[in-house]
Amino acid sequence: CGAFGYNKPPIKNISDFEDKSVFYAVKKREDFANKAIVIAGGGDSAVDWAISLAEIAKKIYLVHRRDKFRAAPESIRKIHQLAETGIIELVIPYQLQSLHGENGILHEVHVATLDGTVKVLKADVLLSFFGLSMELG
């Protein structure tokens, strides 16, 4: 009676980058080695992948709209520990605003606060973990 699809961020040109620089799941961890990665979300998937990819990535930005995460307490402790050492940069309270690059290759992710303050993140990849939605059909 239907299937599940990924909840995608409301960014106009996101489809231009999908399957090249924007992903909603990690299939092969090694594909992200030595990349600057923006991870968007505040749940277990976002937090756990930030921790896992921190071992092999060039840079990890974890973007969330609030300063509280909805993840396992041990994972939250670990993410804050990695942030204190500079391995992961917590970009809070920000939300995804726009993607910039060419031919599907991402160069920058712009994020903004609710009051309109914009921050530019130099990135090769965006991993968006906003959950799943039912797609009837």
XYZ file of C-alpha atoms in Angstrom:
137
model
C 0.000 0.000 0.000
C 2.919 2.311 -0.653
C 6.544 2.766 0.252
C 8.747 5.035 2.264
C 10.838 7.846 0.828
C 13.340 10.231 2.331
C 12.214 13.565 3.740
C 14.206 16.016 1.648
C 15.237 19.505 2.715
C 13.201 22.262 1.022
C 16.030 23.522 -1.197
C 15.126 24.530 -4.773
C 18.034 22.957 -6.642
C 18.660 19.936 -4.429
C 17.798 17.471 -7.197
C 20.730 18.841 -9.243
C 23.111 17.444 -6.613
C 21.367 14.194 -5.627
C 23.402 11.006 -6.075
C 26.518 13.074 -6.837
C 27.018 15.287 -3.784
C 23.751 14.974 -1.810
C 22.765 11.678 -0.212
C 20.052 10.486 2.174
C 21.811 7.292 3.250
C 25.350 5.944 3.441
C 25.899 2.831 1.342
C 29.680 2.634 1.468
C 31.441 4.486 4.251
C 34.679 4.596 2.235
C 33.019 6.825 -0.388
C 33.269 9.685 2.104
C 36.980 9.399 2.951
C 38.894 12.700 2.829
C 35.709 14.689 2.112
C 34.348 17.801 3.785
C 30.893 16.616 4.842
C 27.846 18.538 6.016
C 25.493 16.278 7.963
C 22.024 17.716 8.542
C 19.736 16.351 11.230
C 19.519 15.842 14.946
C 18.514 12.224 15.408
C 20.382 8.956 15.794
C 21.257 8.598 12.102
C 22.836 12.042 11.825
C 24.726 11.773 15.103
C 25.919 8.193 14.563
C 27.136 8.875 11.012
C 28.928 12.025 12.162
C 30.779 9.951 14.757
C 31.577 7.151 12.319
C 32.684 9.344 9.421
C 34.798 11.571 11.682
C 37.434 8.823 11.572
C 37.921 9.124 7.796
C 36.559 12.527 6.700
C 38.579 15.674 6.113
C 35.957 17.752 7.981
C 32.503 17.140 9.478
C 29.900 19.843 10.044
C 26.830 18.702 11.986
C 23.952 21.100 11.275
C 20.877 21.101 13.503
C 18.157 23.654 14.153
C 18.309 23.204 17.932
C 21.061 22.690 20.483
C 19.510 19.408 21.648
C 19.844 16.152 19.748
C 17.378 13.248 19.685
C 19.944 10.479 19.903
C 21.267 7.938 22.368
C 22.882 9.617 25.408
C 26.255 7.934 24.767
C 26.241 9.167 21.154
C 25.419 12.711 22.267
C 28.290 12.573 24.769
C 30.641 11.360 22.035
C 29.553 14.042 19.549
C 30.243 16.780 22.115
C 33.614 15.219 22.905
C 34.554 15.209 19.194
C 33.342 18.819 18.898
C 35.561 19.889 21.809
C 38.601 18.433 20.053
C 37.673 20.136 16.746
C 37.130 16.924 14.801
C 33.455 17.797 14.327
C 32.048 21.317 14.100
C 28.560 21.690 15.584
C 26.641 24.228 13.493
C 23.699 25.035 15.764
C 21.112 26.527 15.728
C 21.197 26.618 11.913
C 19.079 25.191 9.108
C 19.974 24.372 5.519
C 19.354 27.330 3.215
C 20.978 26.700 -0.181
C 23.473 24.607 -2.134
C 26.156 25.996 -4.420
C 28.299 24.208 -6.963
C 28.268 23.177 -10.596
C 27.352 20.086 -12.608
C 26.089 18.346 -9.488
C 29.378 18.854 -7.645
C 28.867 20.653 -4.359
C 31.221 23.455 -3.271
C 29.289 25.242 -0.526
C 26.322 24.717 1.742
C 24.731 27.897 3.069
C 22.978 27.604 6.419
C 20.975 30.227 8.302
C 19.593 30.934 11.738
C 15.941 31.884 12.228
C 16.965 35.547 12.427
C 18.659 35.324 9.018
C 22.319 35.041 9.970
C 23.991 33.087 7.153
C 27.067 30.903 7.463
C 28.904 29.402 4.471
C 30.282 25.867 4.839
C 32.846 24.671 2.274
C 31.750 21.115 1.539
C 32.075 18.231 -0.894
C 29.031 16.297 0.350
C 25.705 16.855 2.087
C 24.171 13.979 4.037
C 20.595 14.790 4.965
C 18.956 12.733 7.706
C 15.427 14.128 8.103
C 13.683 10.776 8.405
C 11.271 8.950 6.154
C 7.792 9.710 4.884
C 5.161 7.382 3.502
C 4.603 7.665 -0.232
C 1.270 6.190 -1.185
C 0.981 4.744 -4.648
